[in-house]
């Protein structure tokens, strides 16, 4: 355009000149060729315009990039890997201190100690996941003086000589003996103490706290006693009475968020025959509350109860004339729970990741009453109950109307008598222990003899709680580590997935809790390490199961490209081309001007 | 652009996979104990909408009924139905769904619990069910709460094609999505064994990309083949069941919960000429021999049960302890006490001791009320007879009112 206007200008100036009297064409412009020269300097306006548009595009590009950036909260991948390798390599997590006290034996404590340690190493299984480091100290109390081994250990040398005598054990009151031992050794809390006493009748008892004692008759070899002591230490104090030391997953009923809901159900099979109710609150306060409190570090337990009607069972039973009752066998147990009619899972309070354990009391109908469970060896079960791991337990309770028809008057609602209810709940506590992997009987039959286990009012003795804390700490830490490793692998495999801040925070807190649990475990504080490990596991699970980690809802790079390119590609092409064209034109005009200038200089 | 994004931590990403690989190898080498089989779950998905896809709904409901009959409870079944056929306005038999033209069996009869219905059946919800990543408000009945001892049966039916399954006529589930979800489930130990049954066209392609161990998959047809419906019900007006599901149900109608027919007998019962397609199954990720696996491992209910040997005598322990403590206090400490008549450590019933203990427990609730004023006070305090008190008060006000009006007049 400018060329034409300039041409017009020059033409018009020429015309004007022609219009005037004398066409004074200056001789200083002999060879003016508009195609190759120009008189004026080319303007910069057009160049500035196009380049400013291009520049604004370039300036806006980083803002566009930022706006489509995927927000990923930074996860501490290195710490996750270091936790996982630490757990795998560093096996010696829990320190245990054993103390054996021999009263009335004249033996060398070093020799005794060595023989016990030898037996212990024979019995200790190779548990790849978590193992324990133990120290053993032995005291021999001869009444007048004491010998101890190892000499330098603070545990053995701090035992007050002569405080435990054989007369303490002569009485057959185990509870009193237990209390006596507590009063002697009460100061040292985390030590496991076995007292071997020479006395009259043979007896082997494990107390409610962390003490056990053995009365060995005269003439018995002390080496046999040492074997039995070693078995006690390994099988009971370390493993809790289970056959193998490793953790079986079906005996870990704690949910992923560290909570268990105990749901107690009273099932009236046929309410037309009789309807039973129970006074649950009283039992809850007396029997269940101490147990729930004792298990506080391991799991956060809540209790619910309900009464259901019209709940027949799904298996069959047969009339047994000899026993005068209906009998069902252990083969029918897997089919006993009638899930169609037993609507047990009605808990609204339980969260998505808690575990619910159902405890059902089945009251049979008049057609099937009394109902007894027959074991494979022909005996009748004393408890009439069974458990299913990770699900719960069932007890069959025969109402009085069955047992003696004459004195029973059916009323609209009968309450289960209080002693039957207490018996039932004792069976429930036994079943609850079974669900955690312990035995419900009070006797441990070992290879070298039996041990009587004193029951505790809280359902679990202190040494059993220690075993639970240790095993749950181990399980929770490993579960937490594998979850975090899976999460980090998943996050790294999807580089364009949004990771929200919540997840980053949960991972951070989970790692902190895991570190706390590890440090507590190595110092021997079992309960706090169990609580910290349960928190670590629940946070790791929350992070892994965060609802925003869904592979279908993240945008791949192709998607982003396909969304933005239909607009930006054509526009940017035009802008860039225009800028280039203007630049080329400016250069040409400039060259033309320079040529004219050179000509003008040479001619002048 | 991606290299630009990842340029800084690229070294880290190179190092980390090596570390992860090492840790993965090390972890796998340590023995992981196989969990015990504790429960069975079923996830039954029907993905088609519209009246002419009646047979897909009937397929899913027939399998639901079978699985319930063989023992899996509602709380362990996730039933996803994409449309409602029973109450559809085109249904001549309202609230009834049949899978056979003889109308012998009403599949929608009673006790049907549908967890995801209608438009809730989407690919996202399906994958959320499988992987377990729900919002916190989702109720337990809509979650797959399986653990490492669970066997899961996953049945999907609808319209499908080469490596995809169509959901709701608007989106697709691709085979790599399914394989990814199963892989994540396996990593998080959400199942012990998984059986996938797919009844769509070209069903076998849907599980082409599965690699996780412990997964067994069977599809009604191979790539390039269609799956056909079995027969048309001229009364209802649409086809009511697919061939693959029809023959599966025929197999299960012969079973009850006590049977132990094996999976290989189920798989060999499919006749390609009757199905008009080849039922193809993949068992390379599944390490067990199919002859030894009973069908009730997936289709029925299994409860591992352990008998409870004894009660935990905690309470009788308290009472007997008290009893013995009282007697021991009577005597001086250094005397040798005589042997107690009851041995409380073994499992004999301690009925003698319990009633005395109970007396100690149950005291003091009902005091004998001596004078009526105290009973009245007691009742008032308990708040049981507040209504009666109010009524007394109102009744007492009437004569007062009468007297006052008489005085005023």
Coordinates of N, CA, C and O in Angstrom, one line a residue, chain A residues 222-306:
Chain A
X222 N 17.4 -81.3 87.1 CA 17.2 -79.9 86.9 C 17.3 -79.6 85.4 O 16.7 -78.6 84.9
X223 N 18.0 -80.5 84.6 CA 18.0 -80.3 83.2 C 16.7 -80.4 82.5 O 16.3 -79.7 81.6
X224 N 15.9 -81.4 83.0 CA 14.5 -81.5 82.5 C 13.7 -80.2 82.8 O 13.0 -79.7 81.9
X225 N 14.0 -79.7 84.0 CA 13.3 -78.4 84.3 C 13.8 -77.3 83.4 O 12.9 -76.5 82.9
X226 N 15.1 -77.4 83.0 CA 15.6 -76.3 82.1 C 14.9 -76.4 80.7 O 14.5 -75.4 80.1
X227 N 14.7 -77.7 80.3 CA 14.0 -77.8 79.0 C 12.6 -77.3 79.0 O 12.1 -76.6 78.1
X228 N 11.9 -77.6 80.1 CA 10.5 -77.1 80.3 C 10.5 -75.6 80.3 O 9.6 -74.9 79.8
X229 N 11.5 -75.0 81.0 CA 11.5 -73.5 81.1 C 11.7 -72.9 79.7 O 11.1 -71.9 79.4
X230 N 12.6 -73.5 79.0 CA 12.9 -73.0 77.6 C 11.6 -73.1 76.8 O 11.3 -72.2 76.0
X231 N 10.9 -74.2 76.9 CA 9.7 -74.3 76.1 C 8.7 -73.2 76.5 O 8.0 -72.6 75.7
X232 N 8.6 -73.0 77.8 CA 7.7 -71.9 78.3 C 8.1 -70.6 77.7 O 7.3 -69.9 77.1
X233 N 9.4 -70.3 77.7 CA 9.8 -69.0 77.2 C 9.5 -68.8 75.7 O 9.0 -67.8 75.3
X234 N 9.8 -69.9 75.0 CA 9.7 -69.7 73.5 C 8.2 -69.8 73.1 O 7.6 -69.0 72.5
X235 N 7.6 -70.9 73.6 CA 6.2 -71.2 73.1 C 5.2 -70.3 73.7 O 4.2 -69.9 73.0
X236 N 5.3 -69.9 74.9 CA 4.3 -69.1 75.5 C 4.6 -67.7 75.5 O 3.9 -66.9 75.0
X237 N 5.8 -67.3 76.1 CA 6.0 -65.9 76.2 C 6.4 -65.2 74.9 O 6.0 -64.1 74.7
X238 N 7.0 -65.9 74.0 CA 7.3 -65.3 72.7 C 6.2 -65.5 71.8 O 5.7 -64.5 71.1
X239 N 5.7 -66.7 71.6 CA 4.7 -67.0 70.6 C 3.3 -67.0 71.1 O 2.3 -67.1 70.3
X240 N 3.0 -66.9 72.4 CA 1.6 -66.8 72.8 C 0.9 -68.1 72.8 O -0.4 -68.1 72.8
X241 N 1.5 -69.2 72.7 CA 0.8 -70.5 72.7 C 0.4 -71.0 71.3 O -0.3 -72.0 71.2
X242 N 0.8 -70.3 70.3 CA 0.5 -70.8 68.9 C 1.6 -71.8 68.5 O 2.7 -71.8 69.0
X243 N 1.3 -72.6 67.5 CA 2.2 -73.7 67.1 C 3.4 -73.1 66.4 O 4.5 -73.4 66.8
X244 N 3.2 -72.3 65.4 CA 4.4 -71.7 64.8 C 4.4 -70.2 65.1 O 3.4 -69.6 65.4
X245 N 5.5 -69.6 65.1 CA 5.6 -68.2 65.5 C 5.2 -67.2 64.4 O 5.0 -66.1 64.7
X246 N 5.0 -67.7 63.2 CA 4.7 -66.7 62.2 C 3.3 -66.2 62.3 O 2.4 -66.9 62.9
X247 N 3.0 -65.2 61.7 CA 1.7 -64.5 61.8 C 0.8 -65.0 60.6 O 1.1 -65.0 59.5
X248 N -0.4 -65.6 61.0 CA -1.3 -66.1 60.0 C -2.3 -65.0 59.8 O -2.9 -64.5 60.7
X249 N -2.6 -64.7 58.5 CA -3.4 -63.5 58.2 C -4.9 -63.7 58.7 O -5.6 -62.7 58.9
X250 N -5.3 -64.9 58.8 CA -6.7 -65.1 59.2 C -6.9 -64.9 60.7 O -8.0 -64.9 61.1
X251 N -5.9 -64.7 61.4 CA -6.0 -64.4 62.8 C -5.7 -63.0 63.1 O -5.3 -62.7 64.2
X252 N -5.8 -62.1 62.2 CA -5.6 -60.7 62.4 C -6.9 -60.0 62.1 O -7.1 -59.4 61.0
X253 N -7.8 -60.0 63.0 CA -9.1 -59.5 62.7 C -9.2 -57.9 62.7 O -10.3 -57.4 62.5
X254 N -8.2 -57.2 63.0 CA -8.3 -55.8 63.1 C -8.4 -55.2 61.7 O -7.7 -55.6 60.8
X255 N -9.4 -54.3 61.5 CA -9.6 -53.7 60.2 C -8.5 -52.8 59.8 O -7.6 -52.4 60.6
X256 N -8.5 -52.3 58.6 CA -7.4 -51.5 58.0 C -7.4 -50.1 58.7 O -6.3 -49.5 58.7
X257 N -8.5 -49.7 59.3 CA -8.4 -48.4 60.0 C -8.2 -48.6 61.5 O -8.5 -47.7 62.3
X258 N -7.8 -49.8 61.9 CA -7.5 -50.0 63.3 C -8.7 -50.2 64.2 O -8.6 -50.1 65.4
X259 N -9.9 -50.4 63.5 CA -11.1 -50.5 64.4 C -11.7 -51.9 64.2 O -11.7 -52.5 63.1
X260 N -12.3 -52.4 65.3 CA -13.1 -53.6 65.2 C -14.5 -53.2 65.7 O -14.6 -52.5 66.7
X261 N -15.5 -53.7 65.1 CA -16.9 -53.6 65.6 C -17.4 -54.9 66.1 O -17.4 -55.9 65.3
X262 N -17.7 -55.1 67.3 CA -18.2 -56.4 67.8 C -19.7 -56.3 67.8 O -20.3 -55.4 68.4
X263 N -20.3 -57.2 67.0 CA -21.8 -57.1 66.8 C -22.4 -58.3 67.5 O -22.1 -59.4 67.0
X264 N -23.1 -58.1 68.6 CA -23.7 -59.3 69.3 C -25.1 -59.4 68.9 O -25.9 -58.4 68.9
X265 N -25.5 -60.6 68.5 CA -26.9 -60.8 68.0 C -27.5 -62.0 68.8 O -26.9 -63.0 68.9
X266 N -28.8 -61.7 69.2 CA -29.5 -62.8 69.8 C -30.5 -63.2 68.8 O -31.4 -62.5 68.4
X267 N -30.4 -64.5 68.4 CA -31.3 -65.0 67.3 C -32.4 -65.9 67.8 O -32.1 -67.0 68.3
X268 N -33.6 -65.5 67.7 CA -34.7 -66.3 68.1 C -35.2 -67.1 66.8 O -35.7 -66.4 65.9
X269 N -35.0 -68.4 66.8 CA -35.2 -69.1 65.5 C -36.7 -69.1 65.2 O -37.1 -68.8 64.0
X270 N -37.5 -69.3 66.2 CA -39.0 -69.3 65.9 C -39.7 -68.6 67.0 O -39.9 -69.2 68.1
X271 N -40.0 -67.3 66.9 CA -40.6 -66.6 68.0 C -42.0 -67.1 68.4 O -42.5 -66.7 69.4
X272 N -42.6 -67.9 67.6 CA -43.9 -68.4 67.9 C -43.8 -69.4 69.1 O -44.7 -69.6 69.9
X273 N -42.6 -70.0 69.3 CA -42.4 -70.9 70.4 C -42.1 -70.1 71.6 O -42.7 -70.3 72.7
X274 N -41.0 -69.4 71.6 CA -40.6 -68.5 72.7 C -39.8 -67.4 72.2 O -39.1 -67.5 71.2
X275 N -39.8 -66.3 72.9 CA -39.0 -65.1 72.6 C -38.1 -64.8 73.7 O -38.6 -64.7 74.8
X276 N -36.8 -64.7 73.4 CA -35.9 -64.4 74.5 C -35.3 -63.0 74.3 O -35.0 -62.6 73.2
X277 N -35.0 -62.4 75.4 CA -34.3 -61.1 75.4 C -33.1 -61.2 76.4 O -33.1 -62.1 77.2
X278 N -32.2 -60.3 76.3 CA -31.1 -60.3 77.3 C -30.8 -58.9 77.8 O -31.1 -57.9 77.2
X279 N -30.2 -58.9 79.0 CA -29.8 -57.7 79.6 C -28.4 -57.4 79.2 O -27.4 -57.7 79.9
X280 N -28.2 -56.8 78.0 CA -26.9 -56.7 77.4 C -26.0 -55.7 78.1 O -24.8 -55.9 78.3
X281 N -26.6 -54.6 78.6 CA -25.8 -53.5 79.1 C -25.0 -53.9 80.3 O -23.9 -53.5 80.5
X282 N -25.7 -54.7 81.2 CA -25.0 -55.1 82.4 C -23.7 -55.9 82.1 O -22.6 -55.7 82.6
X283 N -23.9 -56.9 81.2 CA -22.8 -57.7 80.8 C -21.7 -56.9 80.1 O -20.5 -57.1 80.3
X284 N -22.2 -55.9 79.3 CA -21.2 -55.1 78.6 C -20.3 -54.4 79.6 O -19.1 -54.3 79.5
X285 N -20.9 -53.9 80.7 CA -20.1 -53.1 81.7 C -19.2 -54.1 82.5 O -18.0 -53.7 82.8
X286 N -19.7 -55.2 82.8 CA -18.8 -56.1 83.7 C -17.8 -56.9 83.0 O -16.7 -57.0 83.4
X287 N -18.2 -57.5 81.9 CA -17.3 -58.4 81.2 C -16.6 -57.8 80.0 O -15.4 -58.1 79.8
X288 N -17.3 -57.1 79.2 CA -16.7 -56.6 78.0 C -15.8 -55.4 78.1 O -14.8 -55.3 77.5
X289 N -16.2 -54.5 79.0 CA -15.5 -53.2 79.1 C -14.0 -53.4 79.5 O -13.2 -52.7 78.9
X290 N -13.7 -54.2 80.5 CA -12.3 -54.3 80.8 C -11.5 -54.9 79.7 O -10.3 -54.5 79.4
X291 N -12.1 -55.8 78.9 CA -11.4 -56.5 77.8 C -11.1 -55.5 76.7 O -10.0 -55.4 76.1
X292 N -12.1 -54.6 76.4 CA -12.0 -53.6 75.4 C -10.9 -52.6 75.7 O -10.1 -52.2 74.9
X293 N -10.9 -52.3 77.0 CA -9.8 -51.3 77.5 C -8.5 -52.0 77.4 O -7.5 -51.3 77.0
X294 N -8.4 -53.3 77.7 CA -7.1 -53.9 77.7 C -6.5 -54.0 76.3 O -5.3 -53.9 76.0
X295 N -7.4 -54.1 75.3 CA -7.0 -54.2 73.9 C -6.9 -52.8 73.2 O -6.7 -52.8 72.0
X296 N -6.9 -51.8 74.0 CA -6.9 -50.4 73.4 C -5.7 -50.2 72.5 O -5.9 -49.7 71.4
X297 N -4.5 -50.5 72.8 CA -3.4 -50.2 71.9 C -3.4 -51.0 70.6 O -2.9 -50.6 69.6
X298 N -4.1 -52.2 70.7 CA -4.1 -53.1 69.5 C -5.2 -52.7 68.5 O -4.9 -52.6 67.3
X299 N -6.4 -52.4 69.1 CA -7.5 -52.1 68.2 C -8.4 -51.2 68.9 O -8.6 -51.3 70.1
X300 N -9.1 -50.4 68.2 CA -10.2 -49.5 68.7 C -11.5 -50.2 68.6 O -12.0 -50.4 67.5
X301 N -12.0 -50.7 69.7 CA -13.2 -51.7 69.6 C -14.5 -51.0 70.0 O -14.5 -50.2 71.0
X302 N -15.5 -51.1 69.2 CA -16.8 -50.7 69.6 C -17.8 -51.8 69.6 O -17.6 -52.8 68.9
X303 N -18.8 -51.7 70.4 CA -19.8 -52.9 70.6 C -21.2 -52.5 70.2 O -21.6 -51.4 70.5
X304 N -21.9 -53.4 69.5 CA -23.3 -53.1 69.2 C -24.0 -54.4 69.5 O -23.4 -55.5 69.5
X305 N -25.3 -54.3 69.7 CA -26.0 -55.5 69.9 C -27.4 -55.4 69.3 O -28.0 -54.3 69.2
X306 N -28.0 -56.5 69.0 CA -29.4 -56.5 68.5 C -30.0 -57.9 68.7 O -29.3 -58.9 69.0

